[in-house]
Amino acid sequence: MNILVFVESAEGKIKKTSLEAVAYAHGMGGKVAALALGTVDAADLAALGKFGAAKVLHAADARLNDGVIQAYSSVIVQAMQAENADVLVLANSSLGTPVAARVATKLGASIATNVTELPETAAGFVVKKSIYTGKAFSKIEMKNAKKVIAIKKNAAEVKEVGADVAPESFTPQLADADFAAKITATEKATGEILLPEANIVVSGGRGMKGPEHWGPIEELAKVLGAATGCSKPVSDIGWRPHHEHVGQTGVKVSPQLYIAVGISGAIQHLAGVNSSKCIVVINKDADAPFFKAADYGIVGDAFDVLPKLIEAVKAAK
Amino acid sequence: MKILVCISHVPDTTSKINFTDNNTKFDSNGVQFIIGPYDDYALARAIEIKEANAGTTVTVLNVGPADTEPTIRKALAIGADDAVRVNAEPSDSFFVAMQIAEHAKSKGYDLILMGRESIDFNGGVVHSIVGELLGIPSLSPVMKLELEGTKAKLAREIEGGKELLEVNLPFVAGCQEPIAEWKIPNMRGIMSARTKPLQVIEPMAVDSGVSLQKFELPPAKGAVKMISSDNVGELVSLLKNEAKVL
Ligand SMILES: Cc1cc2nc3c(=O)[nH]c(=O)nc-3n(C[C@H](O)[C@H](O)[C@H](O)COP(=O)(O)OP(=O)(O)OC[C@H]3O[C@@H](n4cnc5c(N)ncnc54)[C@H](O)[C@@H]3O)c2cc1C
Ligand SMILES: Cc1cc2nc3c(=O)[nH]c(=O)nc-3n(C[C@H](O)[C@H](O)[C@H](O)COP(=O)(O)OP(=O)(O)OC[C@H]3O[C@@H](n4cnc5c(N)ncnc54)[C@H](O)[C@@H]3O)c2cc1C
């Protein structure tokens, strides 16, 4: 089985979720080629070999520096043809998921997104995927010869299994039509830990009372190396940027640790956090529904508990 | 201007999810069905565009069996002009996308709006498959959409920020907040929805690339461990030594 992994980068660095995609493909046990597009750090490209890629392809065309959905789809199809690949693996993301769909359509491939485990291949080719916004799973048989698999965060563990490989340059054919949707600007927080990729998330709700009180949330996130998140009303009223909104209608996170402060735990919020490994809830109301979904809880005022928690984390380091 | 809005008919966000028939069927007992929340944003934006541009029509389409009609009528009550129901179980993303593309290909829609994803199967792919099938751009998740003649300016959410785009009509967009505010039907809307046209068409045959084998529920969560707010240090040591997440 030949597998192509599309790896995404941000500011020249390969994303951790894409390393998981390489690890996933390696776990499937085929011949793995990784494809990176646009400007990417040479060391990051070579290191893909360590995580399981036998071959690294790089299309450095500057037109691919932005994640143009149609152009990326077309380049990936060309790379699959060049590599004679049966399977495409990539990480679910705002770019990966739409690209996966267009590639699958071009190839007549079976597609599964939000995949959480390696396929079972004893009878057919069966993947497990998360559905109902984390409230359930389904097992889906992928029947076509070609397959496109978009994995959810934590579907595979990144491990060093090999050595660096020298990247090979890949030169795709690009048509003007691939750039029909023109990206005119990108507005992005730089240097921040991105919420969908974070191992730890500290999230604040309406209990934080106002944007001017976010200092302790940000400080706790900083000492933990965490990303910051929030509940929907908090981003609706503009206390926090929209991309921090966690839940059913926002970002779905699956970190090792999710710390919720002043969030009541409405079912729509829980839908975005229920695949976290460990959940800590801090709320002044002992009856807040979030405690039922938590592993650890503290009943108390956020403005009293947070400073103590920040000190305790610092002391434990 | 002609706009198509595709809506899914999905369990309300507060539903408890259960399965029957040896975990092969969704248990709809006691479940309330709604227009997908993201699809609701798409519909709201379509209605706003219609209100601002005389002569615009909004058609809603659902691929589903007859019991989705109350959901479709709700979209008509919110302000869509007419509706199409493709009479089939929406068995998978590709099947649904093929039905939508088959309907849309001869209708000359300027804009096809959907939600970024359904809240049942969470595929996040139908808009992009339809875009590819029709040979037009598809953009998702779109959080802002402004029309300027035959062009549109969009904002697409990306991890940690957003991307601004310009694209010519026609295209497909998968929508999310804050593209528009959800609309609630008023009495007049509800009355007029009863008589708005709802056309039922038969599906085209599609070779499906996937088949569902089984559903599973996640393992039950253990009990919460409460820690006194006077002993926050204990939390840190539990996270380190017991949960092993620090
Ligand atoms: C279709 C739909 C989709 C939705 N999608 C989402 C979604 O994606 N994400 C989401 O978050 N919500 C979503 N919601 C909204 C959701 O139902 C809740 O309204 C929302 O999550 C509540 O936000 P909150 O917990 O911040 O606020 P509240 O419910 O107001 O809770 C505030 C909490 O803070 C506590 N508190 C107050 N003061 C303090 C203090 N000083 N210290 C500690 N604790 C304090 C209170 O006890 C309370 O529990 C959705 C709703 C619908 C209908
Ligand atoms: C009784 C029943 C059983 C079902 N069983 C399955 C199943 O076994 N497997 C499965 O994958 N799906 C099943 N579905 C269908 C599911 O509801 C979705 O409609 C379909 O799978 C597309 O899902 P998606 O998650 O890929 O959509 P996404 O790609 O996440 O949806 C993106 C957008 O496409 C539009 N859209 C999605 N579905 C429809 C639709 N049906 N009609 C019009 N527009 C739509 C919406 O605007 C949506 O926001 C079932 C539905 C019903 C009612």
XYZ file of C-alpha atoms and ligand atoms in Angstrom:
669
model
C 0.000 0.000 0.000
C 1.373 3.429 -0.972
C 0.312 6.257 1.293
C 0.685 9.978 0.696
C 0.516 12.287 3.711
C -0.238 15.933 3.138
C 1.594 17.914 5.827
C 0.532 21.441 6.714
C 2.850 24.145 7.905
C 2.420 27.471 9.656
C 5.128 30.128 9.548
C 7.413 27.554 7.913
C 7.031 24.984 10.686
C 5.302 21.649 10.095
C 2.225 21.457 12.314
C 2.126 18.931 15.110
C -1.215 17.600 13.877
C 0.483 16.826 10.559
C 3.212 14.882 12.363
C 0.370 12.850 13.846
C -0.827 12.218 10.280
C 2.650 10.939 9.352
C 2.672 8.734 12.474
C -0.799 7.454 11.553
C 0.304 6.563 8.026
C 3.408 4.855 9.392
C 1.162 2.899 11.765
C -0.876 1.679 8.773
C 2.249 -0.087 7.610
C 2.592 0.976 3.999
C 5.159 2.969 2.077
C 4.786 6.556 3.285
C 5.580 9.674 1.271
C 4.977 13.099 2.820
C 4.101 16.164 0.749
C 4.676 19.739 1.950
C 3.655 22.859 0.028
C 5.034 26.401 -0.030
C 7.929 27.697 2.038
C 8.851 25.249 4.804
C 11.961 25.030 7.023
C 14.451 22.550 5.557
C 15.116 20.939 8.943
C 11.391 20.360 9.501
C 11.080 18.753 6.070
C 13.997 16.395 6.658
C 12.709 15.487 10.122
C 9.526 14.047 8.597
C 11.704 10.995 7.933
C 12.175 10.529 11.666
C 8.449 10.341 12.247
C 7.788 7.723 9.593
C 8.029 9.146 6.066
C 10.232 7.132 3.719
C 10.177 9.972 1.217
C 9.556 13.708 1.480
C 8.209 15.711 -1.451
C 8.315 19.477 -1.404
C 6.558 21.799 -3.852
C 8.184 25.108 -2.939
C 6.198 27.256 -5.435
C 5.564 30.597 -3.685
C 1.976 30.599 -4.952
C 1.427 27.760 -2.480
C 2.491 29.805 0.541
C -1.173 30.493 1.256
C -3.517 27.569 1.778
C -5.486 27.861 -1.467
C -8.034 25.031 -1.280
C -8.377 24.322 -5.021
C -4.664 24.631 -5.815
C -3.715 22.384 -2.898
C -6.270 19.791 -3.980
C -4.906 19.750 -7.484
C -1.262 19.447 -6.356
C -2.097 16.611 -3.964
C -3.857 14.659 -6.719
C -0.797 15.086 -8.946
C 1.485 13.859 -6.152
C -0.769 10.857 -5.534
C -0.535 9.976 -9.202
C 3.227 10.440 -9.231
C 3.606 8.229 -6.160
C 0.982 5.738 -7.264
C -0.647 6.279 -3.879
C -3.827 4.452 -2.852
C -4.413 6.358 0.352
C -4.178 10.019 1.333
C -3.826 10.789 5.034
C -4.040 14.308 6.441
C -5.060 16.115 9.619
C -8.540 17.586 9.951
C -8.262 21.353 9.860
C -9.781 24.432 8.259
C -7.587 23.655 5.258
C -7.151 19.874 5.439
C -10.829 18.938 5.595
C -12.045 20.905 2.535
C -8.952 19.788 0.607
C -9.621 16.144 1.545
C -13.159 16.461 0.158
C -12.078 17.902 -3.182
C -9.266 15.374 -3.583
C -11.612 12.462 -2.808
C -14.083 13.747 -5.400
C -11.396 14.103 -8.076
C -10.144 10.560 -7.388
C -13.484 8.827 -6.815
C -12.138 7.848 -3.404
C -13.970 6.831 -0.240
C -13.634 9.583 2.343
C -13.739 9.593 6.137
C -13.057 12.649 8.312
C -12.616 12.932 12.115
C -10.983 9.501 12.175
C -9.754 8.574 15.663
C -7.973 5.224 15.305
C -5.903 3.170 12.883
C -8.004 1.168 10.394
C -8.989 -2.431 11.026
C -8.151 -4.427 7.938
C -9.041 -7.991 8.979
C -12.237 -7.841 6.899
C -12.393 -4.890 4.527
C -10.980 -1.494 5.521
C -12.807 -0.115 8.532
C -12.127 3.192 10.302
C -13.562 4.600 13.492
C -14.704 8.205 13.418
C -16.069 10.653 15.917
C -19.690 11.727 15.250
C -22.461 13.688 16.996
C -19.815 16.223 18.007
C -17.898 13.797 20.179
C -20.987 12.175 21.710
C -20.541 8.936 19.725
C -18.387 7.035 17.245
C -19.165 5.153 14.077
C -17.293 2.401 12.319
C -17.289 2.939 8.593
C -16.128 0.576 5.897
C -14.253 2.401 3.125
C -14.977 0.382 -0.001
C -13.311 2.150 -2.911
C -9.788 1.307 -4.072
C -8.657 4.848 -3.277
C -9.182 6.276 0.190
C -8.906 9.681 1.822
C -8.573 9.740 5.611
C -8.670 12.948 7.647
C -7.636 12.261 11.225
C -8.725 13.958 14.408
C -6.130 15.231 16.863
C -4.597 12.434 18.977
C -5.468 9.686 16.470
C -1.814 8.665 16.494
C 1.146 9.216 18.757
C 4.165 11.008 17.300
C 7.271 8.882 17.840
C 10.731 8.807 16.336
C 10.869 5.707 14.189
C 13.539 6.537 11.624
C 16.112 9.058 10.466
C 16.043 12.342 8.530
C 15.470 12.016 4.798
C 16.568 14.422 2.096
C 13.505 16.203 0.640
C 12.902 15.879 -3.107
C 11.446 18.775 -4.982
C 8.088 18.248 -6.627
C 6.915 20.462 -9.479
C 3.171 20.383 -10.022
C 1.202 21.865 -12.911
C -0.832 24.799 -11.666
C -3.662 26.431 -13.609
C -5.118 29.918 -13.113
C -8.453 28.300 -12.265
C -6.817 26.768 -9.183
C -6.458 30.307 -7.834
C -10.002 31.471 -8.632
C -10.536 32.265 -4.955
C -7.912 34.905 -4.190
C -6.522 35.234 -0.695
C -6.014 38.963 -0.153
C -4.804 38.940 3.447
C -4.253 36.677 6.423
C -4.835 37.928 9.948
C -3.316 35.620 12.438
C -2.062 35.728 15.970
C 1.631 34.891 15.772
C 3.683 33.100 18.374
C 0.528 31.943 20.151
C -0.204 28.304 20.879
C -3.048 27.430 18.553
C -6.205 26.254 20.264
C -6.984 23.225 18.060
C -3.444 21.920 18.489
C -2.786 22.711 22.141
C -2.040 20.016 24.707
C -3.433 22.197 27.477
C -6.311 24.672 27.184
C -7.418 27.241 29.766
C -10.911 28.499 28.984
C -12.984 31.275 30.538
C -16.743 31.801 30.554
C -19.210 34.496 31.443
C -18.233 33.970 35.093
C -15.072 35.973 34.326
C -17.334 39.074 34.271
C -15.575 41.042 31.534
C -12.655 41.195 29.100
C -10.627 43.285 31.542
C -10.496 40.287 33.911
C -8.792 37.902 31.479
C -5.321 38.522 32.956
C -5.355 35.486 35.299
C -6.636 33.183 32.488
C -3.828 34.351 30.224
C -1.249 34.060 32.983
C -2.307 30.544 33.915
C -2.153 29.614 30.222
C 1.309 31.098 30.014
C 2.742 29.211 32.969
C 1.201 25.967 31.679
C 2.221 26.500 28.053
C -1.484 26.390 27.208
C -3.782 27.964 24.635
C -6.694 30.142 25.779
C -10.320 29.385 24.920
C -13.748 30.702 25.882
C -17.465 29.933 25.849
C -19.717 31.103 23.024
C -21.366 34.061 24.809
C -17.898 35.379 25.653
C -16.912 35.536 21.971
C -20.423 36.647 20.932
C -20.168 39.763 23.100
C -16.630 40.341 21.882
C -14.758 39.798 25.138
C -12.498 37.363 23.263
C -11.714 36.759 19.576
C -13.992 34.402 17.710
C -11.347 31.771 17.031
C -11.192 31.074 20.787
C -14.838 29.962 20.952
C -15.002 26.326 22.059
C -18.009 24.034 21.684
C -20.635 22.585 19.430
C -20.599 25.606 17.132
C -16.965 26.532 17.718
C -13.597 24.836 17.964
C -13.643 21.206 19.102
C -10.586 20.580 21.215
C -9.005 17.333 22.383
C -6.161 18.360 24.682
C -4.567 16.369 27.493
C -5.914 18.915 29.957
C -8.867 21.319 29.696
C -9.328 23.837 32.505
C -12.730 25.575 32.518
C -13.139 28.664 34.658
C -16.525 30.341 35.181
C -18.196 28.222 32.499
C -21.499 26.598 33.484
C -21.067 23.497 31.304
C -24.006 23.739 28.885
C -24.305 20.641 26.731
C -23.254 22.648 23.651
C -20.039 23.699 25.371
C -19.338 20.147 26.545
C -19.695 18.884 22.969
C -16.506 20.754 22.101
C -14.433 19.464 25.014
C -15.633 15.921 25.689
C -12.670 14.306 24.000
C -10.211 16.002 26.371
C -8.191 13.499 28.393
C -8.636 15.341 31.700
C -11.051 18.138 32.624
C -10.693 20.551 35.556
C -13.626 22.802 36.468
C -13.432 25.910 38.613
C -16.829 27.427 39.376
C -18.325 29.244 42.348
C -21.577 27.294 42.037
C -21.268 23.731 43.400
C -24.283 22.741 41.272
C -22.809 23.908 37.955
C -23.459 21.093 35.442
C -19.835 21.163 34.285
C -18.746 19.336 37.472
C -20.567 16.216 36.208
C -18.274 16.127 33.166
C -15.105 16.930 35.134
C -12.271 14.798 36.484
C -11.299 17.367 39.110
C -13.311 20.264 40.476
C -12.835 23.251 42.720
C -15.815 25.179 44.055
C -14.662 28.738 44.490
C -14.427 32.256 43.141
C -12.241 32.374 40.026
C -10.566 35.553 41.235
C -9.519 33.806 44.436
C -8.610 30.387 42.975
C -6.730 31.454 39.815
C -3.915 33.417 41.519
C -3.375 30.499 43.929
C -3.344 28.027 41.054
C -0.830 30.127 39.096
C 1.470 30.163 42.134
C 1.051 26.420 42.703
C 1.933 25.637 39.076
C 4.996 27.888 39.266
C 6.059 26.239 42.536
C 5.715 22.747 41.037
C 8.034 23.534 38.143
C -29.732 36.713 -7.908
C -30.513 33.075 -7.095
C -29.344 31.516 -3.849
C -29.509 27.862 -2.847
C -29.299 27.006 0.849
C -28.769 23.353 1.759
C -30.076 22.347 5.153
C -29.574 19.202 7.187
C -32.218 17.863 9.552
C -30.377 16.945 12.730
C -30.997 16.173 16.422
C -31.269 19.259 18.628
C -27.940 20.168 20.273
C -29.234 19.082 23.703
C -30.183 15.549 22.538
C -28.956 12.467 24.342
C -27.469 10.198 21.706
C -28.510 6.516 21.775
C -28.590 3.698 19.263
C -30.873 0.718 18.663
C -30.885 -2.472 16.582
C -27.607 -3.748 17.952
C -25.978 -0.307 17.613
C -26.733 0.075 13.919
C -29.552 2.667 14.041
C -29.890 6.084 15.621
C -32.574 6.063 18.306
C -34.804 9.017 17.447
C -37.123 8.309 20.365
C -37.817 11.589 22.170
C -35.352 13.467 19.951
C -36.302 16.858 18.573
C -34.988 17.601 15.082
C -33.802 21.038 13.985
C -32.153 22.797 11.054
C -28.398 22.269 11.551
C -27.113 25.278 13.556
C -24.458 26.095 10.948
C -27.009 25.687 8.155
C -29.178 28.124 10.099
C -26.384 30.712 9.807
C -26.223 30.063 6.051
C -29.990 30.547 5.782
C -29.925 33.729 7.866
C -27.203 35.236 5.655
C -29.151 34.270 2.513
C -32.250 36.029 3.855
C -30.207 39.138 4.696
C -28.846 39.205 1.128
C -32.372 38.787 -0.237
C -33.651 41.650 1.923
C -30.860 43.914 0.671
C -31.127 42.944 -3.020
C -34.552 43.150 -4.676
C -35.313 40.289 -7.038
C -33.255 37.758 -5.083
C -34.784 34.331 -4.498
C -33.751 31.830 -1.855
C -34.382 28.125 -2.420
C -33.784 25.617 0.378
C -32.873 22.032 -0.330
C -32.794 19.005 1.917
C -31.904 15.454 1.056
C -34.118 13.422 3.348
C -37.250 11.323 3.786
C -40.731 12.858 4.235
C -40.308 13.351 7.981
C -37.841 16.207 7.357
C -40.652 18.377 5.945
C -41.408 20.226 9.215
C -37.733 21.271 9.276
C -37.970 22.432 5.651
C -41.193 24.376 6.432
C -39.346 26.125 9.244
C -36.745 27.335 6.728
C -39.600 28.624 4.558
C -41.089 30.365 7.617
C -37.736 32.055 8.233
C -37.990 33.539 4.744
C -36.906 31.172 1.959
C -39.114 31.391 -1.138
C -39.398 27.767 -2.122
C -38.001 24.366 -1.247
C -36.797 21.128 -2.776
C -36.676 17.815 -0.990
C -34.702 15.006 -2.576
C -36.647 12.020 -1.370
C -33.969 9.699 0.058
C -32.211 8.652 3.245
C -29.072 10.825 3.232
C -26.842 7.801 3.598
C -23.436 9.514 3.381
C -21.693 12.763 2.478
C -20.942 11.855 -1.139
C -24.502 10.671 -1.761
C -25.885 13.936 -0.380
C -23.411 16.054 -2.355
C -24.252 14.225 -5.606
C -27.962 14.949 -5.127
C -27.280 18.622 -4.431
C -24.961 18.976 -7.443
C -27.443 17.170 -9.707
C -30.185 19.617 -8.718
C -27.966 22.698 -8.878
C -26.153 22.077 -12.152
C -28.969 23.293 -14.407
C -30.468 25.968 -12.136
C -27.904 28.743 -12.463
C -27.534 29.534 -8.773
C -25.220 32.478 -8.120
C -24.491 31.347 -4.596
C -24.779 28.009 -2.811
C -24.693 28.330 0.966
C -24.376 25.473 3.448
C -23.251 25.026 7.020
C -19.581 24.318 7.709
C -20.605 20.862 8.952
C -23.595 18.811 9.951
C -23.902 18.252 13.702
C -24.766 14.567 13.361
C -22.020 13.088 11.211
C -19.717 16.162 11.363
C -18.239 15.397 7.939
C -17.436 19.002 7.009
C -17.179 17.976 3.374
C -20.496 18.283 1.482
C -19.864 21.914 0.382
C -16.403 21.049 -0.925
C -17.601 17.951 -2.782
C -20.393 19.987 -4.399
C -17.872 22.689 -5.375
C -15.645 20.080 -7.008
C -18.571 18.371 -8.773
C -19.767 21.689 -10.191
C -16.227 22.871 -10.974
C -16.541 26.042 -8.888
C -14.688 27.321 -5.814
C -15.768 26.112 -2.379
C -14.811 27.922 0.787
C -15.344 26.844 4.363
C -15.597 27.762 7.208
C -16.811 31.201 6.125
C -17.477 33.744 8.887
C -18.155 36.810 6.726
C -19.632 37.182 3.243
C -20.238 40.495 1.464
C -21.389 40.736 -2.143
C -20.081 43.393 -4.530
C -21.790 42.912 -7.871
C -20.596 39.623 -9.329
C -17.819 39.357 -6.764
C -17.783 38.472 -3.083
C -15.469 39.333 -0.253
C -15.181 36.622 2.374
C -13.457 35.868 5.635
C -12.581 32.246 6.269
C -11.642 31.116 9.756
C -8.256 29.434 10.045
C -6.511 28.130 13.147
C -5.618 31.172 15.237
C -7.127 33.785 12.939
C -8.751 34.390 9.602
C -8.060 34.622 5.907
C -9.651 37.310 3.703
C -10.623 36.298 0.183
C -12.114 37.605 -3.034
C -13.972 35.307 -5.366
C -16.291 35.631 -8.337
C -19.792 34.174 -8.305
C -20.835 31.386 -8.437
C -19.242 29.513 -5.540
C -20.146 27.335 -2.579
C -19.636 28.457 1.016
C -19.811 26.461 4.249
C -20.956 29.032 6.816
C -20.461 29.562 10.529
C -20.944 32.432 12.959
C -20.637 35.376 13.015
C -21.764 35.485 9.372
C -25.288 36.464 10.462
C -27.610 36.247 13.458
C -29.928 33.252 13.649
C -33.453 34.243 12.586
C -36.602 33.185 14.400
C -39.739 32.751 12.277
C -42.564 35.202 13.009
C -46.297 34.451 12.831
C -46.648 35.797 9.304
C -43.699 33.698 8.175
C -45.180 30.576 9.722
C -48.568 31.184 8.047
C -47.087 31.855 4.605
C -44.697 28.882 4.833
C -47.666 26.523 4.625
C -48.424 27.529 1.060
C -44.927 28.102 -0.306
C -43.908 25.543 -2.959
C -42.103 22.427 -1.727
C -41.090 20.238 -4.635
C -40.221 16.593 -4.016
C -37.801 15.005 -6.454
C -36.480 11.469 -6.644
C -32.767 10.836 -6.034
C -30.235 9.808 -8.628
C -28.490 6.492 -8.100
C -25.057 6.820 -6.504
C -22.426 4.166 -5.869
C -21.574 4.788 -2.285
C -17.928 4.498 -1.263
C -18.628 3.935 2.423
C -20.956 1.837 4.520
C -21.786 2.145 8.158
C -21.044 -0.934 10.242
C -21.717 0.057 13.797
C -22.168 2.915 16.240
C -20.419 3.135 19.602
C -20.859 5.323 22.652
C -17.838 6.642 24.546
C -17.052 4.953 27.877
C -18.849 6.498 30.856
C -16.963 9.184 32.746
C -15.755 8.384 36.274
C -16.844 10.497 39.273
C -15.381 13.971 39.751
C -12.793 14.441 42.505
C -13.458 17.662 44.434
C -10.590 19.679 45.862
C -10.858 22.452 48.419
C -10.168 25.959 47.179
C -7.795 26.331 50.137
C -5.660 23.487 48.860
C -4.997 24.301 45.225
C -1.535 22.730 45.439
C -3.220 19.332 45.718
C -4.824 19.841 42.302
C -1.437 20.460 40.738
C 0.038 17.320 42.287
C -2.972 15.213 41.182
C -2.637 16.530 37.626
C 1.024 15.628 37.728
C 1.034 12.292 39.494
C -2.452 10.831 39.074
C -3.762 12.144 35.744
C -0.221 12.566 34.363
C -1.180 15.513 32.194
C 1.357 18.088 33.429
C -27.484 25.757 18.972
C -26.608 26.238 20.091
C -25.229 26.124 19.959
C -24.389 26.546 20.990
N -23.043 26.386 20.843
C -22.221 26.713 21.883
C -20.812 26.510 21.796
O -20.300 26.061 20.771
N -20.045 26.830 22.857
C -20.557 27.345 24.012
O -19.799 27.614 24.960
N -21.882 27.580 24.114
C -22.724 27.282 23.082
N -24.054 27.531 23.198
C -24.529 28.298 24.389
C -24.706 27.450 25.627
O -26.013 26.918 25.615
C -24.518 28.305 26.898
O -25.421 29.385 26.864
C -23.109 28.854 27.096
O -22.151 27.813 26.943
C -22.961 29.473 28.463
O -21.731 30.137 28.579
P -21.058 30.350 30.018
O -20.928 29.037 30.681
O -19.823 31.148 29.793
O -22.079 31.300 30.760
P -23.115 30.994 31.899
O -24.003 29.871 31.564
O -23.713 32.302 32.238
O -22.223 30.486 33.103
C -21.353 31.271 33.848
C -20.802 30.389 34.967
O -19.836 31.095 35.680
C -19.982 30.834 37.073
N -19.435 31.975 37.784
C -19.941 33.225 37.900
N -19.091 34.017 38.590
C -18.036 33.250 38.914
C -16.837 33.497 39.653
N -16.568 34.702 40.154
N -15.968 32.474 39.795
C -16.219 31.237 39.278
N -17.347 30.961 38.585
C -18.243 31.955 38.407
C -21.465 30.642 37.260
O -21.724 29.859 38.420
C -21.862 29.945 35.978
O -21.788 28.530 36.107
C -24.930 27.124 22.166
C -26.314 27.255 22.291
C -27.150 26.818 21.273
C -28.626 26.959 21.458
C -32.260 8.715 9.444
C -30.927 9.203 8.988
C -29.850 8.327 8.940
C -28.617 8.765 8.502
N -27.574 7.899 8.497
C -26.352 8.329 8.090
C -25.237 7.461 8.063
O -25.355 6.296 8.385
N -24.024 7.940 7.661
C -23.879 9.239 7.269
O -22.771 9.651 6.918
N -24.904 10.071 7.285
C -26.144 9.656 7.689
N -27.179 10.532 7.741
C -27.021 11.781 7.034
C -26.466 12.944 7.700
O -27.573 13.549 8.341
C -25.911 13.939 6.690
O -26.966 14.551 6.024
C -25.005 13.410 5.598
O -24.280 12.307 5.984
C -23.975 14.465 5.275
O -23.208 14.498 6.410
P -21.869 15.216 6.587
O -21.627 15.096 8.040
O -20.828 14.768 5.674
O -22.246 16.674 6.159
P -21.276 17.904 6.229
O -20.334 17.856 5.126
O -20.749 18.032 7.603
O -22.359 19.024 5.974
C -22.029 20.299 5.455
C -23.290 20.968 5.047
O -23.910 20.246 3.984
C -25.305 20.419 4.053
N -25.969 19.125 4.203
C -25.566 18.066 4.924
N -26.468 17.095 4.863
C -27.476 17.535 4.090
C -28.707 16.985 3.659
N -29.082 15.768 4.031
N -29.504 17.732 2.863
C -29.127 18.968 2.466
N -27.983 19.543 2.868
C -27.165 18.838 3.661
C -25.566 21.286 5.266
O -25.630 22.643 4.872
C -24.349 21.030 6.105
O -24.079 22.057 7.025
C -28.434 10.111 8.139
C -29.512 10.984 8.198
C -30.760 10.547 8.606
C -31.882 11.527 8.673
